[in-house]
């Protein structure tokens, strides 16, 4: 009897569903509001999700004592975080090259050379049209190899009844050539489209990140006000810009573009430093939350 996988987290939320609920909110952000991604998203998400239960326990007091506090945004914070995790995971996948391109290219090139060699030999014996051999694109470039494989497979199959047994080529090789040609062109097409897909994901990830930072800093400001006498706000709602989530050290130079995530963190969230990010980012200043009698929030 096969072992069955038991879902021990069946009561958890789906990140994709959270994404669907949250994406309209970050899509409404103006471009000049967007923050650069300068935190380890996996660790930042872990920090917020871990702190949310204790922060939520203060919700009633926050709403009562800070009437201008955006409770609706606060209530969506978990969706915002999970939506960011979902977008980040897609971003990480989009930065990875097609897994089998190198292996596929090597096999396709080798098969092309064998079929082309047999086609030349057959043409010398008058069994294959030499003009079709001359029309081959060549072995340089993925597309050329793919087109040649498709052409050789089709043309050799067309005269198969005349050449079978008169060359080393097998029917299985012709089938393999036809399939490899399609696969090679498909993979190269995906690779060529990747920059367009990645550009869209880069912007969406920035939007999701901005919304999470804004909502979390607002929540932290409210907690700071309520817990000003106890001086324990940072332990309840910790800053994302200290400790593990802060990626960049002061000695590290700024990068001009997002770098490809490494494989070290749970979602592949290696160091990704965005354009113009400060070497040691300060937490974005939240919008003021009016307390009673204009009391300060810190």
Coordinates of C-alpha atoms in Angstrom, one line a residue:
X1 CA 0.0 0.0 0.0
X2 CA 1.4 3.4 -1.0
X3 CA 2.2 5.9 1.7
X4 CA -0.3 8.8 1.5
X5 CA 0.7 12.4 2.1
X6 CA -1.3 13.9 5.0
X7 CA -1.9 17.6 4.7
X8 CA -1.1 18.8 8.2
X9 CA -1.6 22.4 7.2
X10 CA -5.1 22.1 5.7
X11 CA -6.3 25.1 7.8
X12 CA -3.7 27.4 6.3
X13 CA -4.4 30.1 3.7
X14 CA -3.4 29.8 0.0
X15 CA -0.9 32.4 -1.1
X16 CA -2.5 32.5 -4.5
X17 CA -5.9 33.3 -3.1
X18 CA -4.4 36.0 -0.9
X19 CA -2.7 37.4 -4.1
X20 CA -6.0 37.6 -5.9
X21 CA -7.5 39.5 -3.0
X22 CA -4.6 41.9 -2.6
X23 CA -3.4 42.7 -6.2
X24 CA -6.0 45.4 -6.9
X25 CA -4.8 47.4 -3.9
X26 CA -1.2 47.5 -5.0
X27 CA -2.1 48.0 -8.6
X28 CA -3.7 51.3 -7.5
X29 CA -0.4 52.7 -6.2
X30 CA 1.2 55.5 -8.1
X31 CA 4.5 54.8 -9.7
X32 CA 6.3 57.4 -7.7
X33 CA 5.1 55.8 -4.5
X34 CA 6.9 52.5 -5.2
X35 CA 9.7 51.4 -2.9
X36 CA 12.8 49.5 -4.0
X37 CA 13.0 45.9 -2.8
X38 CA 15.8 46.1 -0.3
X39 CA 14.9 43.4 2.2
X40 CA 15.0 39.6 2.1
X41 CA 11.4 39.0 1.3
X42 CA 11.2 35.5 2.8
X43 CA 12.5 36.7 6.2
X44 CA 10.4 39.9 6.2
X45 CA 7.3 37.8 5.5
X46 CA 8.3 35.4 8.3
X47 CA 8.8 38.3 10.7
X48 CA 5.4 39.9 10.0
X49 CA 3.4 36.6 10.0
X50 CA 5.1 35.7 13.3
X51 CA 4.2 39.0 14.9
X52 CA 0.7 39.4 13.6
X53 CA -1.2 37.4 16.3
X54 CA 0.2 39.7 19.0
X55 CA -0.4 42.8 17.0
X56 CA -3.9 41.8 16.1
X57 CA -4.6 41.4 19.8
X58 CA -4.3 45.2 20.1
X59 CA -6.6 45.9 17.2
X60 CA -9.6 46.9 19.3
X61 CA -7.6 49.4 21.3
X62 CA -5.9 50.7 18.2
X63 CA -9.3 51.5 16.6
X64 CA -10.7 53.0 19.7
X65 CA -7.7 55.2 20.6
X66 CA -6.6 56.1 17.1
X67 CA -9.7 56.9 15.1
X68 CA -7.9 57.8 11.9
X69 CA -6.1 54.5 11.8
X70 CA -6.8 52.5 8.6
X71 CA -8.3 49.4 10.1
X72 CA -9.3 48.0 6.7
X73 CA -5.7 48.1 5.5
X74 CA -4.6 46.5 8.7
X75 CA -7.1 43.7 8.3
X76 CA -5.7 43.0 4.9
X77 CA -2.0 42.9 6.0
X78 CA -1.9 39.1 6.0
X79 CA -3.2 39.0 2.5
X80 CA -0.7 41.6 1.5
X81 CA 2.2 39.5 2.9
X82 CA 1.1 36.2 1.4
X83 CA 0.4 38.0 -1.9
X84 CA 4.0 39.3 -1.9
X85 CA 5.3 35.9 -1.1
X86 CA 3.4 34.5 -4.1
X87 CA 4.7 37.3 -6.5
X88 CA 8.2 36.8 -5.2
X89 CA 8.1 33.1 -5.8
X90 CA 7.0 33.7 -9.4
X91 CA 9.8 36.3 -9.8
X92 CA 12.4 33.8 -8.6
X93 CA 11.1 31.2 -11.0
X94 CA 11.2 33.7 -13.9
X95 CA 14.9 34.4 -13.3
X96 CA 15.9 30.8 -13.7
X97 CA 17.0 29.6 -17.2
X98 CA 15.1 26.7 -18.8
X99 CA 16.4 23.6 -17.0
X100 CA 17.2 21.5 -20.1
X101 CA 18.4 24.0 -22.6
X102 CA 22.1 23.1 -22.4
X103 CA 21.5 19.3 -22.4
X104 CA 18.8 19.6 -25.2
X105 CA 21.1 21.8 -27.3
X106 CA 24.0 19.3 -27.0
X107 CA 21.8 16.3 -28.0
X108 CA 20.1 18.2 -30.8
X109 CA 23.4 19.4 -32.3
X110 CA 24.9 15.9 -32.2
X111 CA 21.8 14.4 -33.9
X112 CA 21.8 17.2 -36.5
X113 CA 25.4 16.4 -37.5
X114 CA 24.6 12.7 -37.9
X115 CA 21.6 13.2 -40.0
X116 CA 23.3 15.9 -42.1
X117 CA 26.3 13.6 -42.7
X118 CA 24.0 10.8 -43.8
X119 CA 22.1 13.2 -46.1
X120 CA 25.3 14.3 -47.7
X121 CA 26.4 10.7 -48.3
X122 CA 23.0 9.8 -49.7
X123 CA 23.1 12.8 -52.1
X124 CA 26.5 11.7 -53.4
X125 CA 24.9 8.4 -54.3
X126 CA 22.0 10.1 -56.0
X127 CA 19.5 9.0 -53.3
X128 CA 18.8 12.4 -51.8
X129 CA 18.5 15.9 -53.3
X130 CA 21.9 17.7 -52.8
X131 CA 20.1 21.1 -53.0
X132 CA 18.3 20.2 -49.7
X133 CA 21.6 19.5 -48.0
X134 CA 23.0 22.9 -49.3
X135 CA 19.9 24.7 -47.9
X136 CA 20.6 23.6 -44.3
X137 CA 21.0 26.6 -41.9
X138 CA 24.1 25.3 -40.1
X139 CA 25.0 24.2 -36.6
X140 CA 25.4 27.7 -35.1
X141 CA 22.5 28.9 -33.0
X142 CA 19.6 27.2 -31.4
X143 CA 17.1 28.2 -34.0
X144 CA 19.3 27.0 -36.9
X145 CA 19.8 23.6 -35.2
X146 CA 16.0 23.3 -34.6
X147 CA 15.1 24.2 -38.2
X148 CA 17.7 21.9 -39.6
X149 CA 16.5 19.0 -37.5
X150 CA 12.9 19.6 -38.6
X151 CA 13.9 19.8 -42.2
X152 CA 16.2 16.7 -42.1
X153 CA 13.6 14.7 -40.3
X154 CA 10.8 15.6 -42.8
X155 CA 12.9 15.3 -46.0
X156 CA 14.6 12.0 -45.0
X157 CA 11.2 10.5 -44.0
X158 CA 9.8 11.5 -47.4
X159 CA 12.3 9.2 -49.2
X160 CA 12.5 6.6 -46.4
X161 CA 11.3 3.8 -48.6
X162 CA 14.2 4.5 -50.9
X163 CA 17.0 5.0 -48.3
X164 CA 16.0 2.6 -45.6
X165 CA 18.9 0.2 -44.9
X166 CA 21.2 2.3 -47.2
X167 CA 22.4 4.7 -44.4
X168 CA 23.0 4.6 -40.7
X169 CA 20.0 6.7 -39.9
X170 CA 17.1 4.9 -38.2
X171 CA 13.4 5.7 -38.1
X172 CA 13.7 6.3 -34.4
X173 CA 16.3 9.0 -35.0
X174 CA 14.0 10.8 -37.5
X175 CA 11.2 10.8 -34.8
X176 CA 13.6 12.0 -32.2
X177 CA 14.8 14.8 -34.5
X178 CA 11.3 16.0 -35.2
X179 CA 10.5 16.1 -31.4
X180 CA 13.8 17.7 -30.4
X181 CA 13.3 20.4 -33.0
X182 CA 9.9 21.4 -31.5
X183 CA 11.3 21.2 -28.0
X184 CA 14.3 23.3 -28.9
X185 CA 12.3 26.0 -30.5
X186 CA 9.8 26.0 -27.7
X187 CA 12.5 26.4 -25.0
X188 CA 14.3 29.1 -26.9
X189 CA 11.0 30.9 -27.3
X190 CA 10.3 30.8 -23.6
X191 CA 13.8 32.1 -22.9
X192 CA 13.4 35.0 -25.3
X193 CA 10.1 35.9 -23.8
X194 CA 11.6 35.8 -20.2
X195 CA 12.7 39.5 -20.1
X196 CA 9.2 40.7 -20.8
X197 CA 7.7 38.4 -18.2
X198 CA 10.4 39.3 -15.7
X199 CA 9.9 43.1 -16.2
X200 CA 6.2 42.8 -15.3
X201 CA 7.0 40.7 -12.3
X202 CA 9.7 43.1 -11.1
X203 CA 7.2 46.0 -11.1
X204 CA 4.4 43.9 -9.4
X205 CA 6.9 42.7 -6.8
X206 CA 7.8 46.3 -6.0
X207 CA 4.1 47.2 -5.7
X208 CA 3.4 44.3 -3.4
X209 CA 6.5 45.1 -1.3
X210 CA 5.5 48.8 -1.0
X211 CA 2.0 47.9 0.2
X212 CA 3.4 45.5 2.8
X213 CA 5.9 48.0 4.1
X214 CA 3.3 50.8 4.3
X215 CA 0.8 48.6 6.1
X216 CA 3.3 47.2 8.5
X217 CA 4.9 50.5 9.4
X218 CA 1.4 51.9 10.0
X219 CA 0.7 49.0 12.4
X220 CA 4.1 49.5 14.1
X221 CA 3.4 53.2 14.6
X222 CA 0.0 52.3 16.2
X223 CA 1.6 49.7 18.5
X224 CA 4.4 52.2 19.4
X225 CA 1.7 54.7 20.5
X226 CA -0.3 52.2 22.6
X227 CA 2.8 50.7 24.2
X228 CA 4.7 53.9 24.7
X229 CA 4.8 53.5 28.5
X230 CA 5.8 49.8 28.4
X231 CA 8.5 50.5 25.8
X232 CA 8.1 47.1 24.3
X233 CA 6.7 48.0 20.9
X234 CA 9.7 46.7 19.0
X235 CA 9.3 43.2 20.6
X236 CA 5.6 43.1 19.6
X237 CA 6.0 44.6 16.1
X238 CA 9.7 44.4 15.1
X239 CA 11.2 46.6 12.4
X240 CA 12.0 44.8 9.2
X241 CA 15.1 47.0 8.7
X242 CA 17.1 45.5 11.5
X243 CA 18.4 41.9 11.9
X244 CA 18.1 39.1 9.4
X245 CA 15.7 40.8 7.0
X246 CA 18.1 43.6 6.2
X247 CA 20.2 42.5 3.3
X248 CA 22.7 45.2 2.6
X249 CA 25.8 46.0 4.6
X250 CA 27.3 49.5 4.6
X251 CA 30.4 48.2 2.9
X252 CA 28.5 46.8 0.0
X253 CA 28.0 48.9 -3.2
X254 CA 24.6 49.7 -4.6
X255 CA 23.4 47.6 -7.5
X256 CA 21.6 49.3 -10.4
X257 CA 19.3 46.4 -11.0
X258 CA 17.7 43.5 -9.1
X259 CA 20.1 40.6 -9.1
X260 CA 19.1 37.0 -9.6
X261 CA 18.1 35.5 -6.2
X262 CA 20.3 32.9 -4.7
X263 CA 19.3 29.5 -3.5
X264 CA 20.0 30.0 0.1
X265 CA 16.7 31.2 1.6
X266 CA 13.4 29.4 1.6
X267 CA 12.1 31.0 -1.5
X268 CA 15.4 31.5 -3.2
X269 CA 15.5 35.0 -1.9
X270 CA 19.1 35.8 -2.0
X271 CA 20.5 39.4 -2.0
X272 CA 18.3 41.5 -4.2
X273 CA 19.3 45.1 -4.0
X274 CA 17.2 47.5 -6.0
X275 CA 18.2 50.7 -7.8
X276 CA 19.0 53.6 -5.6
X277 CA 18.5 51.7 -2.4
X278 CA 20.4 53.2 0.5
X279 CA 23.3 51.1 1.8
X280 CA 21.7 50.9 5.1
X281 CA 18.0 51.6 4.5
X282 CA 16.0 53.4 7.1
X283 CA 12.5 52.2 7.7
X284 CA 10.0 54.2 5.6
X285 CA 8.3 56.9 7.6
X286 CA 4.6 56.0 8.1
X287 CA 2.0 58.5 7.6
X288 CA 1.1 60.2 10.9
X289 CA -1.7 58.6 12.9
X290 CA -3.6 61.1 14.9
X291 CA -3.8 60.1 18.6
X292 CA -5.8 61.8 21.3
X293 CA -4.8 65.4 21.7
X294 CA -2.3 65.0 19.0
X295 CA -0.1 62.8 21.1
X296 CA 3.1 61.6 19.5
X297 CA 3.4 58.1 18.2
X298 CA 6.8 57.3 19.6

